[in-house]
Short mmCIF file of C-alpha atoms and ligand atoms in Angstrom, two decimals:
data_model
loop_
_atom_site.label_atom_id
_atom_site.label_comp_id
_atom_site.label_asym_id
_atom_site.label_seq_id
_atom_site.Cartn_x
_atom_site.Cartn_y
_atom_site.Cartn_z
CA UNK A 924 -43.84 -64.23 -14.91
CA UNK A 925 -41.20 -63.38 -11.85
CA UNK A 926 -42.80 -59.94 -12.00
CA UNK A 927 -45.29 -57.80 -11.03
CA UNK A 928 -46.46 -55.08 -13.43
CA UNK A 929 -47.89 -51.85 -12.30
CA UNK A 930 -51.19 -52.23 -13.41
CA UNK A 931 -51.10 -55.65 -10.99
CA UNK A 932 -50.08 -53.93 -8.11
CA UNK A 933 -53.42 -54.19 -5.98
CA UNK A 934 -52.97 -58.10 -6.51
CA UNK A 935 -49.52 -58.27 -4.82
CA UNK A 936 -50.43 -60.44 -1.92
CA UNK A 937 -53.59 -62.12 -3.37
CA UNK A 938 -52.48 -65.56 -2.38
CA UNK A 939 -49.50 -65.13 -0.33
CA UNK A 940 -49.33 -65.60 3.41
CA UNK A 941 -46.62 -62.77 4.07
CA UNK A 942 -46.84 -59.16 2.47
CA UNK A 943 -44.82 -57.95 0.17
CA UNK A 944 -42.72 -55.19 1.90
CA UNK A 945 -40.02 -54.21 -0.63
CA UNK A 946 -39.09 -54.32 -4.17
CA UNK A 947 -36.98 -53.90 -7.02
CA UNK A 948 -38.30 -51.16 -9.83
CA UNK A 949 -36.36 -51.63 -13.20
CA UNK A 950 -37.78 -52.40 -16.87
CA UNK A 951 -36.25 -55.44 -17.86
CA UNK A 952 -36.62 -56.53 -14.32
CA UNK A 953 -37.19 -60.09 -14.51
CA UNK A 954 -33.20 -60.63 -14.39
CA UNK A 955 -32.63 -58.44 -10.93
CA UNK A 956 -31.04 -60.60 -8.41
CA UNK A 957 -31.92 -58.25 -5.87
CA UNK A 958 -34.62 -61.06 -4.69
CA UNK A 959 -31.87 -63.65 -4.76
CA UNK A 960 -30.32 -61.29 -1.87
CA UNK A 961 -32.89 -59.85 -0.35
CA UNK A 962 -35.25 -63.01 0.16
CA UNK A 963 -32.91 -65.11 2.41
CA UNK A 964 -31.80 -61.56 4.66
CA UNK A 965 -35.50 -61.18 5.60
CA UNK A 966 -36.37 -64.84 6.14
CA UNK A 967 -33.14 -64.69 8.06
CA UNK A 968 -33.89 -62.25 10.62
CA UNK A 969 -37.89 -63.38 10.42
CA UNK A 970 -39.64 -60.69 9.03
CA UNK A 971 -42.27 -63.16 7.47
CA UNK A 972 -42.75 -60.43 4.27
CA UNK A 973 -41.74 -60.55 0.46
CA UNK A 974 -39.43 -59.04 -1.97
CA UNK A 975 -40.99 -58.78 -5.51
CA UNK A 976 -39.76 -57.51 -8.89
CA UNK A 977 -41.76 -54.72 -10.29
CA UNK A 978 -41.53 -53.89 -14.03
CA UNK A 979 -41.82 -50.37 -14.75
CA UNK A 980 -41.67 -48.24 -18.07
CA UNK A 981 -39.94 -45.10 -18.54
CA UNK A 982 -41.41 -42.04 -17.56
CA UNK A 983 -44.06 -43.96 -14.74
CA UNK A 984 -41.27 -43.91 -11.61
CA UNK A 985 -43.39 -41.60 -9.61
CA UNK A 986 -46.24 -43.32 -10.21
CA UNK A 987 -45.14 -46.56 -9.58
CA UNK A 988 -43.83 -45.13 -6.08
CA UNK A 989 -46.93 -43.96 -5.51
CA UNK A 990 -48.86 -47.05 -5.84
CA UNK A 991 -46.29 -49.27 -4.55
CA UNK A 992 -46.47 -47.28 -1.05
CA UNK A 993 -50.09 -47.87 -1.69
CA UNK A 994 -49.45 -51.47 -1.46
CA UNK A 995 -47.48 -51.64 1.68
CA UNK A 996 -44.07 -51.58 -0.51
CA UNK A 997 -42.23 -49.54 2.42
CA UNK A 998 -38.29 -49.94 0.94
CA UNK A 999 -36.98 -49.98 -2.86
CA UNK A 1000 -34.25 -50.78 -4.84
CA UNK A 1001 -34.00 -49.24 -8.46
CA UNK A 1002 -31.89 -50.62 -11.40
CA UNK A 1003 -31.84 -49.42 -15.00
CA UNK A 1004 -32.97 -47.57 -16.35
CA UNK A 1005 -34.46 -45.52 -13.68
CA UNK A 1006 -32.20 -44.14 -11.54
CA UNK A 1007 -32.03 -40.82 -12.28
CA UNK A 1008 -35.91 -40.64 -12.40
CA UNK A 1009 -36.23 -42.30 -9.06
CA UNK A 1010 -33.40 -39.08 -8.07
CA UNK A 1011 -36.37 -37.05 -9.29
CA UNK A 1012 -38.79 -38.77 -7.69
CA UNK A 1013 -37.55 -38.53 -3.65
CA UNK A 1014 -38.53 -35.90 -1.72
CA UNK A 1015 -35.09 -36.10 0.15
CA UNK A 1016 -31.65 -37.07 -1.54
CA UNK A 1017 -28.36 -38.25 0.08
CA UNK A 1018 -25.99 -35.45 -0.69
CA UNK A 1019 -23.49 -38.16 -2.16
CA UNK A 1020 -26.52 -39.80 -4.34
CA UNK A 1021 -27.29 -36.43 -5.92
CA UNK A 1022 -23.65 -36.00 -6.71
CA UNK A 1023 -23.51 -39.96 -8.30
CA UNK A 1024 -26.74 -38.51 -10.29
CA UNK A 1025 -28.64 -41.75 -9.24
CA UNK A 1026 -30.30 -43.31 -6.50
CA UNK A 1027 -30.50 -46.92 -5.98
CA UNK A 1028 -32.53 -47.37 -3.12
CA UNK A 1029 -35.11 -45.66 -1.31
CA UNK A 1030 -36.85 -45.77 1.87
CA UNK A 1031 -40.65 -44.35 2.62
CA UNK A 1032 -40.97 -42.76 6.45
CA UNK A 1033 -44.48 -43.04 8.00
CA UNK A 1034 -46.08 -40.47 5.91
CA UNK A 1035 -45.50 -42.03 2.51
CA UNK A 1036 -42.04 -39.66 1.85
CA UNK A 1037 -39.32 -41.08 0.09
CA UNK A 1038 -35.61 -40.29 0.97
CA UNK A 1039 -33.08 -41.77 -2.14
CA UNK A 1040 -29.44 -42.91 -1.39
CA UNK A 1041 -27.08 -44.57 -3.70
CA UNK A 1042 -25.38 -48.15 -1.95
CA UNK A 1043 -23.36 -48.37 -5.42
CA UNK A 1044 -20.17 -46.19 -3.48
CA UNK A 1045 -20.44 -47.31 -0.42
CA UNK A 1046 -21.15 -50.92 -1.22
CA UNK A 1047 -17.61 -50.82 -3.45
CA UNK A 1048 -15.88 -49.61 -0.37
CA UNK A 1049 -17.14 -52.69 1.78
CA UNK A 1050 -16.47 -54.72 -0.95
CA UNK A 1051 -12.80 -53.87 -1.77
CA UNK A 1052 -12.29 -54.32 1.95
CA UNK A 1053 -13.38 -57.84 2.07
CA UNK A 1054 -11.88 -58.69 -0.92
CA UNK A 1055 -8.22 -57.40 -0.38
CA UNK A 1056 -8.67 -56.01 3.23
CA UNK A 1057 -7.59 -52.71 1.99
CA UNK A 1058 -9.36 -49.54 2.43
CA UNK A 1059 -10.72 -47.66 -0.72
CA UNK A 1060 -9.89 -44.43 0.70
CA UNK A 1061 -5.72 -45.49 0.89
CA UNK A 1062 -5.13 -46.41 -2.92
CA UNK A 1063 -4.14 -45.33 -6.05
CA UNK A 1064 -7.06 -45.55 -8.46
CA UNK A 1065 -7.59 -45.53 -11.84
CA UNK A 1066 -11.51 -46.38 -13.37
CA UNK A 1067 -11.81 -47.87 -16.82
CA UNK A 1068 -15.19 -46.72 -18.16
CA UNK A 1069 -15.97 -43.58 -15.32
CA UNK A 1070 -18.45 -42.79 -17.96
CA UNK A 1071 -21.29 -45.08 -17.00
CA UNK A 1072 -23.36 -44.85 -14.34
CA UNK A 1073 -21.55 -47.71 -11.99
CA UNK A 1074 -18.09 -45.83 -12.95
CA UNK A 1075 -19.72 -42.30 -11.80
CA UNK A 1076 -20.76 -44.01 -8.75
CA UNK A 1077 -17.22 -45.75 -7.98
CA UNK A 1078 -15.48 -42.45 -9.03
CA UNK A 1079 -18.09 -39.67 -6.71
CA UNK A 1080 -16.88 -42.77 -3.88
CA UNK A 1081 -13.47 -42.64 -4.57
CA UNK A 1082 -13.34 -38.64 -4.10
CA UNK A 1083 -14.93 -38.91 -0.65
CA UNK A 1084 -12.91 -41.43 0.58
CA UNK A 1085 -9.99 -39.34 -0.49
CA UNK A 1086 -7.95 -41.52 -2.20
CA UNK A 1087 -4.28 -40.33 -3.32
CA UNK A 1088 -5.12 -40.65 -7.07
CA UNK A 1089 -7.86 -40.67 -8.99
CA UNK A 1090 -7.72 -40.93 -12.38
CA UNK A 1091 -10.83 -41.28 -14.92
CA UNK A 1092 -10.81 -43.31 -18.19
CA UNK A 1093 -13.55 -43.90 -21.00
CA UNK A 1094 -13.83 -44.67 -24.82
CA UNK A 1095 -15.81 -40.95 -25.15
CA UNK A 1096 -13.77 -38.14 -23.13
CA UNK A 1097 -16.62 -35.87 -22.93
CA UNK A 1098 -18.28 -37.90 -20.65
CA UNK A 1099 -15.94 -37.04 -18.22
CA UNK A 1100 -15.36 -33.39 -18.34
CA UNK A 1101 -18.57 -32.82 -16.59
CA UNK A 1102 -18.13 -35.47 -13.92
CA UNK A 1103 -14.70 -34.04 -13.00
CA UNK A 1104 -16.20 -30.35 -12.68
CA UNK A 1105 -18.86 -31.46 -10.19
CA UNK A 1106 -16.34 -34.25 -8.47
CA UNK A 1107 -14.02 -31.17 -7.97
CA UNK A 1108 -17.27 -29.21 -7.05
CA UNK A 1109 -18.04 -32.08 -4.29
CA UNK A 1110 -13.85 -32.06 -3.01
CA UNK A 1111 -14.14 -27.94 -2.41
CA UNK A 1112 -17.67 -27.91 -0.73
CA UNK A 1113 -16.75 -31.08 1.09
CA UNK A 1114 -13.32 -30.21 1.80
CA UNK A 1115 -12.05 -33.37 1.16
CA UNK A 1116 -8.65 -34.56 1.00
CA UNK A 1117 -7.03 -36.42 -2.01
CA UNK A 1118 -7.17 -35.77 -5.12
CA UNK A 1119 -9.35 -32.47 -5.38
CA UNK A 1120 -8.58 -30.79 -8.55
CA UNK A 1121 -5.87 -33.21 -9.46
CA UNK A 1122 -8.65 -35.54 -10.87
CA UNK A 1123 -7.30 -36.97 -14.61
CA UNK A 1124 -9.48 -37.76 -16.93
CA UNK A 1125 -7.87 -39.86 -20.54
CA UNK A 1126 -9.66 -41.46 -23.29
CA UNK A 1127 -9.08 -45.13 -23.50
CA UNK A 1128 -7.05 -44.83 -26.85
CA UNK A 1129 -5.14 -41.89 -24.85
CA UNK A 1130 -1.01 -43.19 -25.21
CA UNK A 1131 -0.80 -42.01 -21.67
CA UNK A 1132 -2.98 -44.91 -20.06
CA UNK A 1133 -0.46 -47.44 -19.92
CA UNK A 1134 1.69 -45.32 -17.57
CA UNK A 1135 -1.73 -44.15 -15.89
CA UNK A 1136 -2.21 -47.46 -14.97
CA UNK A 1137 1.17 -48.40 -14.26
CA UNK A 1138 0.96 -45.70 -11.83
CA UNK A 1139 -1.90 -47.48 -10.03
CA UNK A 1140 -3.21 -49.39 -7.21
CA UNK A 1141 -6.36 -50.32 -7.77
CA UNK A 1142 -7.79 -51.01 -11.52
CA UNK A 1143 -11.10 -50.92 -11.75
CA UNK A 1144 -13.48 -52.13 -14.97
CA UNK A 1145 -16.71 -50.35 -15.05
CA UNK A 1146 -17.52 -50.88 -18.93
CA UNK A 1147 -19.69 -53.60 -19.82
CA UNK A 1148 -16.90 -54.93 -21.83
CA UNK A 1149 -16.50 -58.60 -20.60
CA UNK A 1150 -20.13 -59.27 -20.07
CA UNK A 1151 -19.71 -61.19 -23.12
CA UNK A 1152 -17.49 -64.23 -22.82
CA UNK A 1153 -15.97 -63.85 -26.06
CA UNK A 1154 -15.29 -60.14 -25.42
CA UNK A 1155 -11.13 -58.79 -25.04
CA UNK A 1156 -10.30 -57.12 -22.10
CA UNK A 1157 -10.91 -53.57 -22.23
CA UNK A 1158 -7.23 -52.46 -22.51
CA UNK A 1159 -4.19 -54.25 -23.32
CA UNK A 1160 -4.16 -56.39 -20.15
CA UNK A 1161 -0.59 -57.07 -20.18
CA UNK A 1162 -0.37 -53.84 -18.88
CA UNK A 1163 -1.24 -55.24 -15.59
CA UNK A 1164 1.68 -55.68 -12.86
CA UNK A 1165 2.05 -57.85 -9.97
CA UNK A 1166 1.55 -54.87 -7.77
CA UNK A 1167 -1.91 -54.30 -9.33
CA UNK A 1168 -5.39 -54.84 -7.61
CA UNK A 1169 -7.62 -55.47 -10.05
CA UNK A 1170 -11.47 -55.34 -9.64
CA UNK A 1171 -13.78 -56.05 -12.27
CA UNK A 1172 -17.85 -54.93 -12.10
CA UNK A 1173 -18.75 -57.24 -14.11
CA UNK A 1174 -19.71 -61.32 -12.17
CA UNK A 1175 -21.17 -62.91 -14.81
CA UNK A 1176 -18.89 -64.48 -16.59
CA UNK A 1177 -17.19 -65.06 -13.06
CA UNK A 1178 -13.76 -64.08 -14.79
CA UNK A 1179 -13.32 -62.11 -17.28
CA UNK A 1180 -10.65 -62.18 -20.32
CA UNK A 1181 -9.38 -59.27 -18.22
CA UNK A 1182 -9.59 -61.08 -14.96
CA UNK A 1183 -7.85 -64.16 -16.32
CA UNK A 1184 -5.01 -62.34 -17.63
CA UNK A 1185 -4.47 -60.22 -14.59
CA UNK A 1186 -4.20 -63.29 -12.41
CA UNK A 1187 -1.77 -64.75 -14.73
CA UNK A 1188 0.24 -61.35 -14.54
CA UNK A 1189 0.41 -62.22 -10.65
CA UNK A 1190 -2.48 -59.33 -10.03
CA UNK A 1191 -4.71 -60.01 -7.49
CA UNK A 1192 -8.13 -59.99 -8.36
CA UNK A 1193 -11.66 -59.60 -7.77
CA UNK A 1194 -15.18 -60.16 -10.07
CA UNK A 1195 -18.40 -57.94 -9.23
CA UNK A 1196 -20.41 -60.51 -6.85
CA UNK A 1197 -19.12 -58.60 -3.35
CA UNK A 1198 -20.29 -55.12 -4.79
CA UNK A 1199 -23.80 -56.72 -5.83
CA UNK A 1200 -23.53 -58.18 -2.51
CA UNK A 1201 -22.41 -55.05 -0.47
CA UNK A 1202 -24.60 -52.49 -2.47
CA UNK A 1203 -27.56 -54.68 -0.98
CA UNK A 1204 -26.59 -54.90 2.46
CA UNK A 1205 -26.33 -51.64 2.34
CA UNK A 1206 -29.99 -51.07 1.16
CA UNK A 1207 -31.22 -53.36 3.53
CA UNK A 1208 -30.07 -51.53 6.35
CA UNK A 1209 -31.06 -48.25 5.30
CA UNK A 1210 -34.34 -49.50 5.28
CA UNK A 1211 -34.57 -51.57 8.48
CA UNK A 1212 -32.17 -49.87 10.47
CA UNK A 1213 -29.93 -52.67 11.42
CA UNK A 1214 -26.96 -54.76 10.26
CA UNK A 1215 -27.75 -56.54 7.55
CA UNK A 1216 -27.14 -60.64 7.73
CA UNK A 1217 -24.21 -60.69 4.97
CA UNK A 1218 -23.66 -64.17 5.23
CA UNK A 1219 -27.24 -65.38 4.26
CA UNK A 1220 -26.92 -62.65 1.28
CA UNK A 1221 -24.18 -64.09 -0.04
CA UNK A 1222 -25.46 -67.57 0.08
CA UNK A 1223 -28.51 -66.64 -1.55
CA UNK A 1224 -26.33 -65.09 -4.29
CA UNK A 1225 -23.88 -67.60 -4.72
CA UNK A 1226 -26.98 -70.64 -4.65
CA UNK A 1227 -28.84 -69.08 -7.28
CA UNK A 1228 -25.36 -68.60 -9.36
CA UNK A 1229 -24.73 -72.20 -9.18
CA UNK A 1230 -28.08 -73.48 -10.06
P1 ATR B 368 -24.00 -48.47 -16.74
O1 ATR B 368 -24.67 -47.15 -16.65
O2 ATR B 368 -24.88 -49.62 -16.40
O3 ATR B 368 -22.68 -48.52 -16.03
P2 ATR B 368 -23.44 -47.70 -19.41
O4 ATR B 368 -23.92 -46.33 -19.15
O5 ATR B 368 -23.92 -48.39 -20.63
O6 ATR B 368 -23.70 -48.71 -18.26
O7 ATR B 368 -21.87 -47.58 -19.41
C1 ATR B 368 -21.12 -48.57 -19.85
C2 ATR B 368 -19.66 -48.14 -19.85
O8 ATR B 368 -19.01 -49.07 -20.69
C3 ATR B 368 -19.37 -46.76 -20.44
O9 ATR B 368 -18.25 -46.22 -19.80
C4 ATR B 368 -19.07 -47.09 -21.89
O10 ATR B 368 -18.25 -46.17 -22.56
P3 ATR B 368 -18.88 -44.90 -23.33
O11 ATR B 368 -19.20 -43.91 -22.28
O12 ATR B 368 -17.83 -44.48 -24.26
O13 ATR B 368 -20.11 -45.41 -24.04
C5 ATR B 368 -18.31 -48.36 -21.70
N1 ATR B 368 -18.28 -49.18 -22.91
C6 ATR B 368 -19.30 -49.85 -23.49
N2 ATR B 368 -18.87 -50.52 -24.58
C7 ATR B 368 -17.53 -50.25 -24.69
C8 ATR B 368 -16.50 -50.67 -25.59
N3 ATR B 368 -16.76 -51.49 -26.61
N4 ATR B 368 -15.25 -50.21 -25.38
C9 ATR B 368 -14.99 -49.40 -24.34
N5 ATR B 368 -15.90 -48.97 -23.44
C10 ATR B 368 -17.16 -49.40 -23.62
#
């Protein structure tokens, strides 16, 4: 097993030379690539400690944080489905994590506390700057799928960077109502500029999305439609325009049907790998307190994709 489970936790470094120090929480965990990024940044700047995998069920998050600071676990990262439990389970939250509902990473001061932020927003920003040298905060944006918890993320993002336009699409509406009431709420406390209460929310099968989209910058897929090679795009993708950024969340498949027919549109385009990337460097330096080595991150990532 690639894992640890929490009743193993006392055995973590039984056998190993270098501690573990930080870990992924998540249940399935044994597909997290956070290792994959994390590994090569801490053997990079010689930190001679270990980033495990640690399987945990539903319901145990505080617990598991628990015994994991026990351990000598000192920084986390949390995938699904627990990161609105590991919200629950910090002491302090990020202002903008509590808004996204989730927290992604966490980081234990001296005394065992936990303080939760979510990397998912901020690592898109750094993301769709490397990829089209453009900052999030100056474009039109429109988000296919707002409803899931990587959508939510992008969108809560999007309204503090103050972009012009923000528009908010999913296959279930009601989804959204909610997250435009407390992205509103976040604009007016925050006083943000852009698109305050102007925030549109359509369904997917909504006969206004074509022009919605036409209307915008920056596309962005946040459904898991695509994950699948044989899956369509998730809206008629010859919607897409020359003018049209398109990023998709998803990196595995490295192009999507959507991707592939943007780029034949003349879009350019981008797959998920520099938000997985970004979200982690991000992490990292939250818990260490220093620029994170981005290149050995993404060469981690991008060995472990090819083998
Ligand atoms: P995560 O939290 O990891 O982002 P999720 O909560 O399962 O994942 O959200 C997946 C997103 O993909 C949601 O926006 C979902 O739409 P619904 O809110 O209507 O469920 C969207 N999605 C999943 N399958 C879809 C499909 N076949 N067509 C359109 N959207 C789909």
């Amino acid at each position: 097993m690639n894992y640890f489970t929490l009743d193993q936790l006392s055995e973590i470094n039984s056998g190993h030379d270098h501690p573990a120090k930080f870990a992924v929480i998540g249940d399935p965990v044994a597909h997290s690539l956070s290792p994959q990024l994390h590994q090569p940044a801490l053997n990079e700047l010689k930190l001679d400690c270990r980033y495990i995998r640690v399987e945990v069920p539903e319901g145990q998050v505080n617990e598991a944080l628990e015994k994991m600071y026990a351990a000598g676990i000192r920084g986390i990262n949390v995938t699904v489905p627990h990161k609105l439990e590991a919200l629950e389970a910090c002491h302090q939250v990020d202002p903008a994590a509590s808004s996204m509902g989730a927290v992604n990473t966490i980081v234990f001061n001296a005394a065992g506390q936990r303080t939760g932020f979510n990397t998912d927003g901020p690592g898109f920003v750094r993301a769709i700057r490397e990829e089209f040298g453009m900052d999030l905060g100056d474009l039109r944006v429109i988000i296919i799928g707002a409803g899931g918890g990587a959508g939510r993320a992008i969108a809560t993002q999007c309204a503090l960077e103050g972009c012009p336009q923000l528009i908010l699409a999913n296959r279930t509406l009601e989804k959204l109502t909610p997250m435009r009431e407390e992205l509103t709420r976040l604009a007016q406390s925050e006083k943000l500029e852009g698109p305050r209460d102007r925030i549109e929310i359509h369904s997917l099968d909504d006969p206004i999305l074509e022009e919605a989209i036409g209307a915008s910058e920056l596309i962005i897929n946040t459904t898991s439609v695509g994950l699948k090679s044989s899956d369509p795009a998730p809206f008629p993708s010859h919607w897409v325009e020359p003018h049209h950024l398109v990023y998709d969340t998803i990196y595995n498949p490295s192009r999507t049907h959507l991707l592939r027919d943007a780029e034949s549109q003349g879009a350019r385009i981008a797959n998920g790998l520099s938000l997985l990337l970004h979200q982690g460097t991000l992490s990292l330096e939250h818990w260490l307190n220093k620029d994170a080595p981005v290149d050995a991150m993404r060469q981690g990532l991008l060995d472990f994709l090819k083998a």
